[in-house]
Structures are given as C-alpha cells and as structure tokens.
PDB file of N, CA and C in Angstrom:
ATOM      1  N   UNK A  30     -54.584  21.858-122.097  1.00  0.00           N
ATOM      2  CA  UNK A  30     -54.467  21.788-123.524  1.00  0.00           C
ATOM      3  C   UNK A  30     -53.042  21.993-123.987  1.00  0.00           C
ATOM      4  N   UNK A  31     -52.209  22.899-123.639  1.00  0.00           N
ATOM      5  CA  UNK A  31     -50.933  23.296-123.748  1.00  0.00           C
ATOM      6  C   UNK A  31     -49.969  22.055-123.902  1.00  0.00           C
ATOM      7  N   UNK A  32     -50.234  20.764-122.889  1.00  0.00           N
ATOM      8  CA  UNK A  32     -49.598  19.646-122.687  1.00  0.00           C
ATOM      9  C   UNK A  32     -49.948  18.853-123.918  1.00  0.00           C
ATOM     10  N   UNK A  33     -50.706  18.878-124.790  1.00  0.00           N
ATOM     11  CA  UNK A  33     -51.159  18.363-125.391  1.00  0.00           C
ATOM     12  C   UNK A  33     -50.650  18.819-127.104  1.00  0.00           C
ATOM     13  N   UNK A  34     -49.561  19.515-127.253  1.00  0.00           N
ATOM     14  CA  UNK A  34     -49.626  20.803-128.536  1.00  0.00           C
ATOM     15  C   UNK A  34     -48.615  20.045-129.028  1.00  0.00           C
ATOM     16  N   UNK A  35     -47.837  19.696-128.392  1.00  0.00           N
ATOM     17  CA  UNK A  35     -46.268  18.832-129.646  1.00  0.00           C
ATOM     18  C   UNK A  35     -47.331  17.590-130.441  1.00  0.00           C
ATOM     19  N   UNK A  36     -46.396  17.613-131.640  1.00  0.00           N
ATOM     20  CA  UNK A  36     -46.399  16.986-132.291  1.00  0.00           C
ATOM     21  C   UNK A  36     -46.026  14.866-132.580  1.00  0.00           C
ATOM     22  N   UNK A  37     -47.022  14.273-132.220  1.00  0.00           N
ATOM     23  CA  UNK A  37     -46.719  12.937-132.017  1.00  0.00           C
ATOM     24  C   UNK A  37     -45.572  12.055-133.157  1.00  0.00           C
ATOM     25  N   UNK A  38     -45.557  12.796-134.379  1.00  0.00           N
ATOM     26  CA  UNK A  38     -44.559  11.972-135.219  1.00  0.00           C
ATOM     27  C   UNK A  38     -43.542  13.182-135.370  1.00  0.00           C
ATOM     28  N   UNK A  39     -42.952  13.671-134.631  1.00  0.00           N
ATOM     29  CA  UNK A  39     -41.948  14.668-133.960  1.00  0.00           C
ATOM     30  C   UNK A  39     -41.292  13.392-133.388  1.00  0.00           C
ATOM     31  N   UNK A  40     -42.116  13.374-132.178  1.00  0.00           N
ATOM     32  CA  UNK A  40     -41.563  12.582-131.058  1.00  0.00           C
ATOM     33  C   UNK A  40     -40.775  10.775-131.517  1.00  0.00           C
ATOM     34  N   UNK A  41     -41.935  10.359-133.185  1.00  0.00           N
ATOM     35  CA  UNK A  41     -41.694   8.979-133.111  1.00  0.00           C
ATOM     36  C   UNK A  41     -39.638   9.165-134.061  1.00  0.00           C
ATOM     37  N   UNK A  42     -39.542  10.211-134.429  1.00  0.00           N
ATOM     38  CA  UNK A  42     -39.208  10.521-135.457  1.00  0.00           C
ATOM     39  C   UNK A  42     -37.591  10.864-135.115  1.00  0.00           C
ATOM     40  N   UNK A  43     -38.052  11.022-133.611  1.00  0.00           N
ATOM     41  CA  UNK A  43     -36.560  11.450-133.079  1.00  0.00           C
ATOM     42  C   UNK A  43     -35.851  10.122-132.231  1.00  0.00           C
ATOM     43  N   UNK A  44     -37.003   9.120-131.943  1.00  0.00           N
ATOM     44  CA  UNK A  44     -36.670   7.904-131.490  1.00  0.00           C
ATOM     45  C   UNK A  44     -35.874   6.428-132.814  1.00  0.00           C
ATOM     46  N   UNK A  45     -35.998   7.078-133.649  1.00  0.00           N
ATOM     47  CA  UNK A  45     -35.909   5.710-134.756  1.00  0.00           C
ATOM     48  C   UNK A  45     -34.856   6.758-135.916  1.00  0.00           C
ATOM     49  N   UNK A  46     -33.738   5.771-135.337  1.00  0.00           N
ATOM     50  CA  UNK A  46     -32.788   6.006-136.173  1.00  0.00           C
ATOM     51  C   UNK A  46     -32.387   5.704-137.443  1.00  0.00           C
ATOM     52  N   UNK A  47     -32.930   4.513-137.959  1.00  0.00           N
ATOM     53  CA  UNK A  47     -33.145   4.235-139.092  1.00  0.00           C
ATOM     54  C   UNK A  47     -33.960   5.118-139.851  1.00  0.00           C
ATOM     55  N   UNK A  48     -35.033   5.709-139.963  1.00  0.00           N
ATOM     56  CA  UNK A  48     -35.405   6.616-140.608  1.00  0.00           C
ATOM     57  C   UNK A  48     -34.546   7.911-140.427  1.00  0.00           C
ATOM     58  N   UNK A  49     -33.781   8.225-139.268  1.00  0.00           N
ATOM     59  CA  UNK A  49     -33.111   9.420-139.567  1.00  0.00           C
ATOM     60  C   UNK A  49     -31.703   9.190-140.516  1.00  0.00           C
ATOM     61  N   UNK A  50     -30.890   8.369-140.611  1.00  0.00           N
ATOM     62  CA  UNK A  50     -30.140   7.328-141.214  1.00  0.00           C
ATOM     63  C   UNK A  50     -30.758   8.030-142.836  1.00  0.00           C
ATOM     64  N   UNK A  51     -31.709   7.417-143.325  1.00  0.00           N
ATOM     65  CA  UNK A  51     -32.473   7.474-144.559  1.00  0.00           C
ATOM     66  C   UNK A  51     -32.488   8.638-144.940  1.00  0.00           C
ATOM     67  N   UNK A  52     -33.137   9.552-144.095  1.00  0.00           N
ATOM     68  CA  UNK A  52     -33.926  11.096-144.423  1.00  0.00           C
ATOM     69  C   UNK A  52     -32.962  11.652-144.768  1.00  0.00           C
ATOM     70  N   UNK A  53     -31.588  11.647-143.582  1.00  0.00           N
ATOM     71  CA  UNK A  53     -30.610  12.300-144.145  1.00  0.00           C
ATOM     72  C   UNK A  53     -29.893  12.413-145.231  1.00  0.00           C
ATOM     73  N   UNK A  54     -29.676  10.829-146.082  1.00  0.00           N
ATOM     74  CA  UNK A  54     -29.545  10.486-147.482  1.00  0.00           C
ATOM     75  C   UNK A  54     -30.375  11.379-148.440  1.00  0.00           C
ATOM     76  N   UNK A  55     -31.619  11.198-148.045  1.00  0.00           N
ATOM     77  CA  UNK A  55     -32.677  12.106-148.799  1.00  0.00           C
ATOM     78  C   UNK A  55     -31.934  13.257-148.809  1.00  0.00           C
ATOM     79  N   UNK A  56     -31.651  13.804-147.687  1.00  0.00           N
ATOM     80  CA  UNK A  56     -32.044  15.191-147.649  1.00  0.00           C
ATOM     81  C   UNK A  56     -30.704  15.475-148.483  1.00  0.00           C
ATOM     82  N   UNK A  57     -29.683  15.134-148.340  1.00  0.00           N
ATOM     83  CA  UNK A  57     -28.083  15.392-148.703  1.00  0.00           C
ATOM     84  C   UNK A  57     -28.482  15.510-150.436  1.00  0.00           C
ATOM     85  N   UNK A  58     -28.986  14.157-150.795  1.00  0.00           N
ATOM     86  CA  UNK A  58     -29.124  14.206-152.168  1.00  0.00           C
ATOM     87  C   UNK A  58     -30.273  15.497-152.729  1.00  0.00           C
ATOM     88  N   UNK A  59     -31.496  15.785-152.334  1.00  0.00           N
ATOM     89  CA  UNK A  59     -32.033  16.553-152.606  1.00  0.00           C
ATOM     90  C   UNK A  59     -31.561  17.850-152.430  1.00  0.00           C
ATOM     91  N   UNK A  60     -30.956  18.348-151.661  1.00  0.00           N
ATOM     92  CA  UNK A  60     -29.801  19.491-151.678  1.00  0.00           C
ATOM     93  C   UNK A  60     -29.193  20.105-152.759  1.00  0.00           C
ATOM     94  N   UNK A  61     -28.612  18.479-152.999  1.00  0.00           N
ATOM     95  CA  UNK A  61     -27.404  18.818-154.245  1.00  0.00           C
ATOM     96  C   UNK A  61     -28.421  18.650-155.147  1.00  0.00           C
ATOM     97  N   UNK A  62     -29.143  18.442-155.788  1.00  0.00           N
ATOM     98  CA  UNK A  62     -29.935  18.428-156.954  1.00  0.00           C
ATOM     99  C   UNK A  62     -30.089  19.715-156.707  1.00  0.00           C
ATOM    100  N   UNK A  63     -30.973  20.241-155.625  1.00  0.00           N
ATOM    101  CA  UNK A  63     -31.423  21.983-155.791  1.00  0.00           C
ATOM    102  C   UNK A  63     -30.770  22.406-156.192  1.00  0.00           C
ATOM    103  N   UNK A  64     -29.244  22.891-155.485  1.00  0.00           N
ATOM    104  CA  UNK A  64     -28.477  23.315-155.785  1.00  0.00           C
ATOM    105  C   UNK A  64     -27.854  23.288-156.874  1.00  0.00           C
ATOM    106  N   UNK A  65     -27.857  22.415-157.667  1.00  0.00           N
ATOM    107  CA  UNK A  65     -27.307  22.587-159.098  1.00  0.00           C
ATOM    108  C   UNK A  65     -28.382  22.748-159.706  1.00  0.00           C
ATOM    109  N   UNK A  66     -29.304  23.003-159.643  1.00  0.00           N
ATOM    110  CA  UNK A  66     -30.580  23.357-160.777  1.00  0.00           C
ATOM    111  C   UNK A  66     -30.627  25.135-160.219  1.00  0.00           C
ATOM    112  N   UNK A  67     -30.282  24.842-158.697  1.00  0.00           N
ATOM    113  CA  UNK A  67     -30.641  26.785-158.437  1.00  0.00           C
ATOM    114  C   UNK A  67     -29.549  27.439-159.541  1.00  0.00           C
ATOM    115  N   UNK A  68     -27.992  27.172-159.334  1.00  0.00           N
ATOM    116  CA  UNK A  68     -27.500  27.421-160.107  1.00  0.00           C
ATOM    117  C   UNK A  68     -27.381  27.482-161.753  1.00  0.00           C
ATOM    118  N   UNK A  69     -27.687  26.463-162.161  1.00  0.00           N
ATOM    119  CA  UNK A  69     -28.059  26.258-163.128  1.00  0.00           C
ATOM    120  C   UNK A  69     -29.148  26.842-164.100  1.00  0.00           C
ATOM    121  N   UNK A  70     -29.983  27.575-163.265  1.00  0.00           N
ATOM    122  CA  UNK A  70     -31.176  28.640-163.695  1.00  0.00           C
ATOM    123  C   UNK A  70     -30.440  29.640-163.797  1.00  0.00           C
ATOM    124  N   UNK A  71     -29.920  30.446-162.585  1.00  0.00           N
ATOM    125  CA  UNK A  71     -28.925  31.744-162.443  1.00  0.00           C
ATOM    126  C   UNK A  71     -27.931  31.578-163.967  1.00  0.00           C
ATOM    127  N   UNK A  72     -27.224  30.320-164.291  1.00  0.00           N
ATOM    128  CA  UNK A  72     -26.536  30.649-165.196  1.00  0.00           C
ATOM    129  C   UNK A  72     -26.987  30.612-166.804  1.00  0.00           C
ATOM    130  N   UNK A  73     -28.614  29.678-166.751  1.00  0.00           N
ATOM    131  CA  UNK A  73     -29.387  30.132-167.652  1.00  0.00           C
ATOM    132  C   UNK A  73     -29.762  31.310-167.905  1.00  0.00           C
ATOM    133  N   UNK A  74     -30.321  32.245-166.586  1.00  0.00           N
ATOM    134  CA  UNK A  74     -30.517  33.751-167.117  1.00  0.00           C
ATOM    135  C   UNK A  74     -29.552  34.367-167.182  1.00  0.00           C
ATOM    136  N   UNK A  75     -28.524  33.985-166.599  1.00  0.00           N
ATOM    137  CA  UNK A  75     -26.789  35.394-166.928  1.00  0.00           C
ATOM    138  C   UNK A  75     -27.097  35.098-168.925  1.00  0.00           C
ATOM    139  N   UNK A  76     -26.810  33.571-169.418  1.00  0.00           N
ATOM    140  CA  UNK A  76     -26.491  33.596-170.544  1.00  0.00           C
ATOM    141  C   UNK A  76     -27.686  34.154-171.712  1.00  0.00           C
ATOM    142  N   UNK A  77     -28.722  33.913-171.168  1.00  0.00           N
ATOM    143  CA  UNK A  77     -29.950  34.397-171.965  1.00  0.00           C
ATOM    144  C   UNK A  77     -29.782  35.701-172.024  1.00  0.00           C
ATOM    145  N   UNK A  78     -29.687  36.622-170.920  1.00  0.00           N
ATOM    146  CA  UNK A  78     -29.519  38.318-170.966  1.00  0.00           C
ATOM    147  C   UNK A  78     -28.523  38.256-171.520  1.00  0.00           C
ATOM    148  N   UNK A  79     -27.439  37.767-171.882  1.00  0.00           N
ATOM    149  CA  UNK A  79     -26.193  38.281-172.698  1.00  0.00           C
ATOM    150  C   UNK A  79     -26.217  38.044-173.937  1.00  0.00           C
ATOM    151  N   UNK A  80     -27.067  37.232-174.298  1.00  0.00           N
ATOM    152  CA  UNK A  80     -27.580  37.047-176.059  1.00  0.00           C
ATOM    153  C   UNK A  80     -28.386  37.282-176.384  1.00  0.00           C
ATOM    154  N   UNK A  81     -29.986  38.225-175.318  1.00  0.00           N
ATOM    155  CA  UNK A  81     -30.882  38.789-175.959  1.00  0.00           C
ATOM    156  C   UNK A  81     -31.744  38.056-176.062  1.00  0.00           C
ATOM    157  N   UNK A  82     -31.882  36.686-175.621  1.00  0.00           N
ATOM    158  CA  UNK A  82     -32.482  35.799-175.247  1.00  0.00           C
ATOM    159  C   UNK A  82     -33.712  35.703-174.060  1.00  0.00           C
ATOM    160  N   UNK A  83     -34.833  36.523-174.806  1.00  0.00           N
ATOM    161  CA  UNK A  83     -36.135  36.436-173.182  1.00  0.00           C
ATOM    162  C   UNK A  83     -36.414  35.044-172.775  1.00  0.00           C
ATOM    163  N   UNK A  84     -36.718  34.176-174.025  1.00  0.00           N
ATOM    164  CA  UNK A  84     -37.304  33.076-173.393  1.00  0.00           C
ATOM    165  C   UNK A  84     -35.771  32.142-172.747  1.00  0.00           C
ATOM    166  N   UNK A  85     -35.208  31.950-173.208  1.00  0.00           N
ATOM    167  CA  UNK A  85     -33.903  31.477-172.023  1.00  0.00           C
ATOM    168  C   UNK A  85     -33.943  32.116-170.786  1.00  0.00           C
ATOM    169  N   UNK A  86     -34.100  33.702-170.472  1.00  0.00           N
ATOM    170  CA  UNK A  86     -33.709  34.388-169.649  1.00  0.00           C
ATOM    171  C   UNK A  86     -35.001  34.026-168.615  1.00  0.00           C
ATOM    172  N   UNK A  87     -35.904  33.916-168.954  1.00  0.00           N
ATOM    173  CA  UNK A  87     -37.246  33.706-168.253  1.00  0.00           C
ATOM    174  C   UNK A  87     -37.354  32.096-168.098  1.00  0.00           C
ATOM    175  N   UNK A  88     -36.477  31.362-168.461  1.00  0.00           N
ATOM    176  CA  UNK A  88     -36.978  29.777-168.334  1.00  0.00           C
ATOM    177  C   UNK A  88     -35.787  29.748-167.264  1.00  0.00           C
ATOM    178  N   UNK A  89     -34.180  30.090-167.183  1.00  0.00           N
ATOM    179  CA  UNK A  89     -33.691  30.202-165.996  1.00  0.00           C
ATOM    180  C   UNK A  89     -33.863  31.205-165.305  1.00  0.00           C
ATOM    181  N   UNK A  90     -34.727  32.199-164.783  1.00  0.00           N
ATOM    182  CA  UNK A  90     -35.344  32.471-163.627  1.00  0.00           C
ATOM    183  C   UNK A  90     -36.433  31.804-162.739  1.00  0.00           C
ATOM    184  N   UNK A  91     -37.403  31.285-163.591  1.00  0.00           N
ATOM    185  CA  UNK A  91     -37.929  30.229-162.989  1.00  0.00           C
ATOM    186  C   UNK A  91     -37.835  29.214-162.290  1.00  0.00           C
ATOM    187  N   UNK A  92     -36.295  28.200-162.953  1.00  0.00           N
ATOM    188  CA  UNK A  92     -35.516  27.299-162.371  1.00  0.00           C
ATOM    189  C   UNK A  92     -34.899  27.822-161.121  1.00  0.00           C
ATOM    190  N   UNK A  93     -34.530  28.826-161.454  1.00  0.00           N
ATOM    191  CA  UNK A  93     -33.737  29.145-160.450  1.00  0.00           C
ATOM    192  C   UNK A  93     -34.862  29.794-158.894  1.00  0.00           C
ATOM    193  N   UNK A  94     -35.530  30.035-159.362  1.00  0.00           N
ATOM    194  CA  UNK A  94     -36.837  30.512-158.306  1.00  0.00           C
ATOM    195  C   UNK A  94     -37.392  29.316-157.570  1.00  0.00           C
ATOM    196  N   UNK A  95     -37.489  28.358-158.601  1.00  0.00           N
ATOM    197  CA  UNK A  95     -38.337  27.106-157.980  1.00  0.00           C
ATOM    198  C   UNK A  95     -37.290  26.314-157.008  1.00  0.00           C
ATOM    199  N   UNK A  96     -36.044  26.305-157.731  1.00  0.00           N
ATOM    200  CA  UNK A  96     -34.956  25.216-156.847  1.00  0.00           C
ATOM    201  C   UNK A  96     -35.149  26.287-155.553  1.00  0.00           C
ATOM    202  N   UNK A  97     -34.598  27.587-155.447  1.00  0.00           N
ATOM    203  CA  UNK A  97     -34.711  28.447-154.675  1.00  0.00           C
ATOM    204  C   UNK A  97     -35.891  28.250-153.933  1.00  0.00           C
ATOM    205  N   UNK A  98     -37.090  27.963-154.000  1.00  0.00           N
ATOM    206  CA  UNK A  98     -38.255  27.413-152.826  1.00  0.00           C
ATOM    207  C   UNK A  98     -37.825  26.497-152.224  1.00  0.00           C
ATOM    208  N   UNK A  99     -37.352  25.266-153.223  1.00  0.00           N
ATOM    209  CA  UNK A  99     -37.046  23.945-152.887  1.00  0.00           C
ATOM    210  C   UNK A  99     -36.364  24.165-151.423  1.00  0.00           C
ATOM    211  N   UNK A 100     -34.977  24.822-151.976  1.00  0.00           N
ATOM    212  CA  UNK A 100     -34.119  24.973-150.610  1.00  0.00           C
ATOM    213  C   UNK A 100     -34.348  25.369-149.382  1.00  0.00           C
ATOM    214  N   UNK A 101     -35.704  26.383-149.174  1.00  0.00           N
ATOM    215  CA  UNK A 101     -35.990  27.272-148.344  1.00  0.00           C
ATOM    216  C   UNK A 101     -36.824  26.253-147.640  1.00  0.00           C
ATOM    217  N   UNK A 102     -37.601  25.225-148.371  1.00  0.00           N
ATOM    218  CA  UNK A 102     -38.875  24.307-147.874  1.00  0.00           C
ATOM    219  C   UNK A 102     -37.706  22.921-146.949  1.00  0.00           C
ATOM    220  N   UNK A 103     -36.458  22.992-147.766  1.00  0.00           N
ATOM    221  CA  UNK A 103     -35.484  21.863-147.243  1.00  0.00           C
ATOM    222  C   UNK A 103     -34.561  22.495-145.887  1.00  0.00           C
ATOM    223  N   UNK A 104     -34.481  23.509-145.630  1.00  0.00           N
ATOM    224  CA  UNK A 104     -34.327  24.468-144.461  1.00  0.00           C
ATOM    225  C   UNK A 104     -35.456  24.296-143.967  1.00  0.00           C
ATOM    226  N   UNK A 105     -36.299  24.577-143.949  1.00  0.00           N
ATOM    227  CA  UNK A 105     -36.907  24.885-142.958  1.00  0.00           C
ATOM    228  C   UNK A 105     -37.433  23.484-142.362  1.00  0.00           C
ATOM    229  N   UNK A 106     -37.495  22.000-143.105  1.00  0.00           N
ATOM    230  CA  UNK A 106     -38.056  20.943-142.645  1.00  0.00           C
ATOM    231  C   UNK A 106     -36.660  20.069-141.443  1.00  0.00           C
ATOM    232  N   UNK A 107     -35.770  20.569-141.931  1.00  0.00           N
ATOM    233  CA  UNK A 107     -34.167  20.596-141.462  1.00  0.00           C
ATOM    234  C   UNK A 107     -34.226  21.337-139.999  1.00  0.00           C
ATOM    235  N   UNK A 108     -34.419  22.459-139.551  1.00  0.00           N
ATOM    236  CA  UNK A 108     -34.938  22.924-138.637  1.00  0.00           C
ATOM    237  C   UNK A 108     -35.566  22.779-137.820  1.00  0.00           C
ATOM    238  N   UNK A 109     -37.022  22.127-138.326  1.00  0.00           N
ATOM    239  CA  UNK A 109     -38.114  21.862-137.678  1.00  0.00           C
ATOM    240  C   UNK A 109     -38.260  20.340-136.578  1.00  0.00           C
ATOM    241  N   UNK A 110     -36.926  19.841-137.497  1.00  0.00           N
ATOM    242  CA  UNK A 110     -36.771  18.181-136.380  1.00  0.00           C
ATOM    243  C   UNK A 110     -35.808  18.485-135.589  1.00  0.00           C
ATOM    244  N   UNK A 111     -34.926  19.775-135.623  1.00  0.00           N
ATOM    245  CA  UNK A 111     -33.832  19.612-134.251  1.00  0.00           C
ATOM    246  C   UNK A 111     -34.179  20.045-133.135  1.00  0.00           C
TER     247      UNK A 111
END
C-alpha cells in the first residue's frame, strides 16, 4: 500500500512544463495582489485607530487577515510541488 500513497497529478505536474510556465505567472501575480491588499488592510487599521474609526479599523483587519490566509494557502501550495 505504501507504494501506492504519492500523489498521481504531483507526478503529471512536475513533467509538463507548460503548466509550470503558467502557474508560476499565476502564482507571481496572486502574490502581489495579496500582498498589497495584506498591506493595505494593516494600513486601513493603523489609519482607522488613529481617527477613532471602529468600522475602518475592523474592515482593515479583516483584509488584512484574509490576504494573510491567502499567503499562507500560496506558501504552502508553493511547497507542496517542490
């Protein structure tokens, strides 16, 4: 059974360069989107707490929480093919 445990579109996935070509586009661009929305939350709640602002302060923590999954889910799928 042991011989049997990898993953078959692992294997197709590391053979076909054209899709890695692609993914990587994906992945580069989806990055930078996180990343400026992670940020972009963080600097929503700095500015909301400095004007007393809950619902700003609570709409960029969220952003910034969710891009923050994003990244962690884009790590770890990044990982999982090398």
């Amino acid at each position: 059974m042991a011989a049997y445990s990898t993953s078959p579109t692992r294997v197709v996935a590391q053979g076909d360069s054209e899709i890695d070509g692609e993914r990587t586009t994906w992945e580069t661009v989806s990055r930078i989107v996180a990343w400026v929305l992670f940020v972009g939350g963080l600097v929503g709640a700095v500015l909301g707490i400095a004007s007393l602002r809950v619902e700003i302060t609570v709409a960029g923590l969220i952003l910034a929480c969710t891009a923050g999954l994003v990244l962690l889910k884009l790590r770890a799928d990044s990982q999982e093919s090398v």
